[in-house]
PDB file of C-alpha atoms in Angstrom:
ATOM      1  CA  UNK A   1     -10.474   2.277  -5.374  1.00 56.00           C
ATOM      2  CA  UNK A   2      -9.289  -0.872  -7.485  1.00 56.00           C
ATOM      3  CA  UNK A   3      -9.742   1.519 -10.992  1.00 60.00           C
ATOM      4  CA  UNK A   4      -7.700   4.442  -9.568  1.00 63.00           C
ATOM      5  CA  UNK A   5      -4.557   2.726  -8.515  1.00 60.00           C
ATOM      6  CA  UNK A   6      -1.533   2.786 -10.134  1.00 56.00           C
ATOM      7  CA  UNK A   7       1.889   1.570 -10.423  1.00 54.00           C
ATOM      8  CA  UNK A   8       5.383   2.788 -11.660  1.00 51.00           C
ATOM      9  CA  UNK A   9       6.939   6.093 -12.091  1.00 51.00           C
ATOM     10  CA  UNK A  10       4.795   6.734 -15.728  1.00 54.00           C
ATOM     11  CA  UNK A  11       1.879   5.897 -13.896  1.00 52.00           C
ATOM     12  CA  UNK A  12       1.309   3.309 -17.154  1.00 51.00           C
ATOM     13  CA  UNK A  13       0.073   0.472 -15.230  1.00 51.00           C
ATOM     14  CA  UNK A  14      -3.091   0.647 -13.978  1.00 54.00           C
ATOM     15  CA  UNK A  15      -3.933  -2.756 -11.671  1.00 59.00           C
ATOM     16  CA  UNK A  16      -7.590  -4.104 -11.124  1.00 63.00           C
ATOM     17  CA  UNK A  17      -7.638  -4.879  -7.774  1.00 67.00           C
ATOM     18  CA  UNK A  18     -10.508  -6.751  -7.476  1.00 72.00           C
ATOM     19  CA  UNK A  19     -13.177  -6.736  -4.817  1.00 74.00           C
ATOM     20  CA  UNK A  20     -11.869 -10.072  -3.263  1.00 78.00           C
ATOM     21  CA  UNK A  21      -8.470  -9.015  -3.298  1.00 73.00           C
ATOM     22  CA  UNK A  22      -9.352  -6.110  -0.976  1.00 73.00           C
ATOM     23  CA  UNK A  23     -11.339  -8.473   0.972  1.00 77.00           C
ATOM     24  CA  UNK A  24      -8.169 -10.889   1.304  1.00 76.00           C
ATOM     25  CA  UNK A  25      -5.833  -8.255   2.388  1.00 71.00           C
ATOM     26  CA  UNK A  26      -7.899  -6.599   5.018  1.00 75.00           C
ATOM     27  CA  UNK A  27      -8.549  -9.496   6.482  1.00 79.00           C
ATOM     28  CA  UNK A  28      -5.238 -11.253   6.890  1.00 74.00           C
ATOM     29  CA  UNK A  29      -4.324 -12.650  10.234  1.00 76.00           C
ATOM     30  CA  UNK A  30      -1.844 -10.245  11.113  1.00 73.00           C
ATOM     31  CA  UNK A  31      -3.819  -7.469  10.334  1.00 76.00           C
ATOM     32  CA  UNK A  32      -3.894  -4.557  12.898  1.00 82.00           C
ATOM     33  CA  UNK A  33      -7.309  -2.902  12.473  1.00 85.00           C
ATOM     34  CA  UNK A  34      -6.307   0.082  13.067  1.00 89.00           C
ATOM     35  CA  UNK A  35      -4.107   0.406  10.586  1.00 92.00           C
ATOM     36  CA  UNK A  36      -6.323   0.401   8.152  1.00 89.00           C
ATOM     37  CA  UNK A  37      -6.695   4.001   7.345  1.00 92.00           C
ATOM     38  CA  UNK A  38      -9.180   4.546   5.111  1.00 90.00           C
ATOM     39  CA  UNK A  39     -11.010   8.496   3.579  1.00 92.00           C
ATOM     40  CA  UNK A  40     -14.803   8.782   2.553  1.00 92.00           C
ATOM     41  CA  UNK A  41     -16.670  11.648   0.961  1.00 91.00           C
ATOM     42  CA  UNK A  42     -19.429  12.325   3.637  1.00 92.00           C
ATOM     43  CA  UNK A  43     -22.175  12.807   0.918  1.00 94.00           C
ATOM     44  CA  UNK A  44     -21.582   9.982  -0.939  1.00 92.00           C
ATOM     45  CA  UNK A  45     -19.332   7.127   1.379  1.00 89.00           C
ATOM     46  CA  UNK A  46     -17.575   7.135  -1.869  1.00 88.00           C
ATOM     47  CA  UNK A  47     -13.456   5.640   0.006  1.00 87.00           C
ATOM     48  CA  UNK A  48     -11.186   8.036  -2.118  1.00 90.00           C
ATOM     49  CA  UNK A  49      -8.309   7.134  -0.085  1.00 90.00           C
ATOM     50  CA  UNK A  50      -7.043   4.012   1.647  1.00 89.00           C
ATOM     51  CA  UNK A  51      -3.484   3.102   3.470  1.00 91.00           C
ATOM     52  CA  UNK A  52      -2.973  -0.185   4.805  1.00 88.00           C
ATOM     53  CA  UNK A  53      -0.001  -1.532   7.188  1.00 90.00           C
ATOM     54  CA  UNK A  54       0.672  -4.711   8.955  1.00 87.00           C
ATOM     55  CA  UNK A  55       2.761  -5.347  11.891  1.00 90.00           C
ATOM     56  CA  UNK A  56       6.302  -7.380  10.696  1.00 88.00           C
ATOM     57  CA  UNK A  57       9.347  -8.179  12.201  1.00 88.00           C
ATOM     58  CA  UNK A  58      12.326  -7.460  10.210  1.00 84.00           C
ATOM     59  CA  UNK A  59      15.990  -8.065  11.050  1.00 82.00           C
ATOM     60  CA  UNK A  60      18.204  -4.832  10.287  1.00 79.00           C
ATOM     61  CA  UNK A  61      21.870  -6.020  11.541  1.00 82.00           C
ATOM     62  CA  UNK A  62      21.115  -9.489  12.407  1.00 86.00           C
ATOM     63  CA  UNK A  63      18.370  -8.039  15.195  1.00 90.00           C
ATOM     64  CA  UNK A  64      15.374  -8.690  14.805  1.00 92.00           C
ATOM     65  CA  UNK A  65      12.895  -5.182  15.164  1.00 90.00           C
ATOM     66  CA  UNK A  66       9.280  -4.685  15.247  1.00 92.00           C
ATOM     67  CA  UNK A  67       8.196  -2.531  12.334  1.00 91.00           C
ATOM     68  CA  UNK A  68       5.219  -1.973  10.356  1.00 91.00           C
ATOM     69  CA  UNK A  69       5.034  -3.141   6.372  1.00 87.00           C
ATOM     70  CA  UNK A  70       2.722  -0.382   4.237  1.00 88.00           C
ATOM     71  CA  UNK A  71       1.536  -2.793   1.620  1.00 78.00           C
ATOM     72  CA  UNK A  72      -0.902  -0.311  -0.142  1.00 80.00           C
ATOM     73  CA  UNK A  73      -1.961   3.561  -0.652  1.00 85.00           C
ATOM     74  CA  UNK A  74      -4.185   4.558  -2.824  1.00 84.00           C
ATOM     75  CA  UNK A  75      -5.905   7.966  -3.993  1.00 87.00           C
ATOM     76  CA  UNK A  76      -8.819   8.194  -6.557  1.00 86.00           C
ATOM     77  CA  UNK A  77      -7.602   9.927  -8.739  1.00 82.00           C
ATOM     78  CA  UNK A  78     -10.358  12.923  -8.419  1.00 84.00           C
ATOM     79  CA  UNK A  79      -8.434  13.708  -4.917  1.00 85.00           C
ATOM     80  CA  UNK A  80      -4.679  13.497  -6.166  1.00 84.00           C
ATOM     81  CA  UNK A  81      -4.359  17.577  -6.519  1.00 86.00           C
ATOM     82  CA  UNK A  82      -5.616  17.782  -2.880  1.00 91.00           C
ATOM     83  CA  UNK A  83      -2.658  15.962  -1.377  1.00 89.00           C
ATOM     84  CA  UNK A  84      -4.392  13.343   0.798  1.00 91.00           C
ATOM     85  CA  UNK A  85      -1.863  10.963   0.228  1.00 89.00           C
ATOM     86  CA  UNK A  86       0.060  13.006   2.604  1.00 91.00           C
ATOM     87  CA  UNK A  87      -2.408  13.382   4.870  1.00 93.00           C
ATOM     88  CA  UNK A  88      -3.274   9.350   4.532  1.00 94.00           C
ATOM     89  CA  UNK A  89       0.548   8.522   5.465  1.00 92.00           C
ATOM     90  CA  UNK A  90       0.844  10.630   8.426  1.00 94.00           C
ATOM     91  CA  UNK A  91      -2.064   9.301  10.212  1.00 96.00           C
ATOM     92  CA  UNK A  92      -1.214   5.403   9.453  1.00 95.00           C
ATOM     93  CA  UNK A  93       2.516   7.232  10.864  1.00 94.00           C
ATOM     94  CA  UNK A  94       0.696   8.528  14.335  1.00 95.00           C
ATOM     95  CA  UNK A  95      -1.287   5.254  14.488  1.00 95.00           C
ATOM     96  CA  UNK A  96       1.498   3.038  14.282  1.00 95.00           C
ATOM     97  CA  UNK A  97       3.634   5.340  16.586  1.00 94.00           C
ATOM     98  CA  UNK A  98       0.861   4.713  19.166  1.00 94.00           C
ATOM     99  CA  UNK A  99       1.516   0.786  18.972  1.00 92.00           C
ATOM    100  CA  UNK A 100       5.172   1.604  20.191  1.00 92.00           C
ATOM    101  CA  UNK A 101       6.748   0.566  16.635  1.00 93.00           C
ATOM    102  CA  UNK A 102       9.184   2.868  15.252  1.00 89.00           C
ATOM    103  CA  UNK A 103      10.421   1.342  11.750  1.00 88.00           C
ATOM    104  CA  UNK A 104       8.320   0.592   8.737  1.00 86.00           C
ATOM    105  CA  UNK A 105       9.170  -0.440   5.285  1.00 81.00           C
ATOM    106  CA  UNK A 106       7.461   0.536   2.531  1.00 79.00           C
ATOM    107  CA  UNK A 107       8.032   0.949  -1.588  1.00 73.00           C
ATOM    108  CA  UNK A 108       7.624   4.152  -3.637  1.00 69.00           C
ATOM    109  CA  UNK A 109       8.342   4.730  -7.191  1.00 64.00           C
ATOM    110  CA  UNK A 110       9.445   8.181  -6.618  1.00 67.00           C
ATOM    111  CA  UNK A 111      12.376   9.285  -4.397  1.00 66.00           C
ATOM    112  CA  UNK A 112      10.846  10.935  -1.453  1.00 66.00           C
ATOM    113  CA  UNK A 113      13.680  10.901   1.455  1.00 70.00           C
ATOM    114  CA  UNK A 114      17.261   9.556   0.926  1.00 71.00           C
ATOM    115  CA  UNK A 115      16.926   6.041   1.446  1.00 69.00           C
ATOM    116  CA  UNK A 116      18.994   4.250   3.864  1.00 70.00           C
ATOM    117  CA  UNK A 117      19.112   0.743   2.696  1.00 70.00           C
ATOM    118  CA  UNK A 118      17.871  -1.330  -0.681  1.00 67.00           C
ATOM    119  CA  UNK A 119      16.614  -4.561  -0.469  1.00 67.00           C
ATOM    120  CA  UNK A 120      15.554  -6.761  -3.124  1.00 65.00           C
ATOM    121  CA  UNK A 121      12.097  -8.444  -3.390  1.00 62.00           C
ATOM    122  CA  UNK A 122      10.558 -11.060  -5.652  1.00 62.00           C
ATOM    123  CA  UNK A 123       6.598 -10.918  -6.646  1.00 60.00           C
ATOM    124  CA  UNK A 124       5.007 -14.431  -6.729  1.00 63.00           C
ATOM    125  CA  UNK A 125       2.333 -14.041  -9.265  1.00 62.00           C
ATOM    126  CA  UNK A 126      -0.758 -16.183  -8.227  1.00 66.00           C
ATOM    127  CA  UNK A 127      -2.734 -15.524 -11.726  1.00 69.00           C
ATOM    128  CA  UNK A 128      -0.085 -15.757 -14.345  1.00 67.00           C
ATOM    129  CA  UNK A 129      -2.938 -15.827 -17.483  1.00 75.00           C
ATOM    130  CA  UNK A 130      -5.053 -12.720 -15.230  1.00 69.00           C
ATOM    131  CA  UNK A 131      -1.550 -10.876 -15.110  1.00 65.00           C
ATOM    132  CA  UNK A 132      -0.602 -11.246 -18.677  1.00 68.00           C
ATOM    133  CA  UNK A 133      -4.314 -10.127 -19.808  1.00 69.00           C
ATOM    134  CA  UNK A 134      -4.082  -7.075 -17.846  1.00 62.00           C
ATOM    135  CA  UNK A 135      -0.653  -6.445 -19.826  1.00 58.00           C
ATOM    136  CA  UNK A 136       1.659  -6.036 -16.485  1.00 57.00           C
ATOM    137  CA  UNK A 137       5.221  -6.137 -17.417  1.00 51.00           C
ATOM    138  CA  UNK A 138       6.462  -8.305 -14.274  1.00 51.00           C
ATOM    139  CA  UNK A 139       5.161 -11.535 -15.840  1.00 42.00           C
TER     140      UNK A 139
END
């Protein structure tokens, strides 16, 4: 999964996710297992899709509301034509739903619904010589 996903609306930025970073964000301690959706081919156990959420608590009008944070979707991009990243969001949607949390937050580089709020968010780059190898343009 960590060669097939990409970032911004040109799709120009491909990010090497590496192995351990996988490992770190699965296994955070607010993690909810099962929202960890992840797709395999059955042949192969080759993961061509993967959607991840954690459990937050955000504060929309000075209250403070349970809500889910989708910090990751990816597609190889073999699958993209098939429209699993559909698929992938609308289970992590009924699994959530099932943990009586009704908000989530999420970014996307494409408009998909009419947004209802903007925020603003900062990255905090951890490997500032990694990121500047791999040519990103936040650094």
């Amino acid at each position: 999964m960590r060669k097939n996903y990409r970032e911004e609306k040109e799709e120009s930025l491909t990010v090497q996710l590496s192995a351990d970073f996988f490992k770190w964000v699965l296994t955070l301690p607010n993690v909810a297992k099962n929202w960890v959706v992840g797709v395999r081919v059955q042949s192969s156990k080759l993961l061509v899709g993967l959607i991840t959420a954690i459990p937050s608590t955000i504060s929309v009008e000075n209250k403070l509301v349970k809500a889910a944070v989708v910090g990751f979707l990816c597609t190889h991009l073999r699958v993209r034509s098939k429209r699993l990243a559909p698929v992938l969001i609308k289970e992590l949607k009924r699994r959530i739903s099932l943990s009586k949390v009704c908000q989530a937050a999420y970014t996307n580089s494409k408009l998909v619904t009419a947004p209802v709020c903007r925020a603003r968010y900062w990255y905090r780059i951890m490997d500032y010589k990694n990121t500047i190898a791999v040519n990103c343009g936040c650094a």
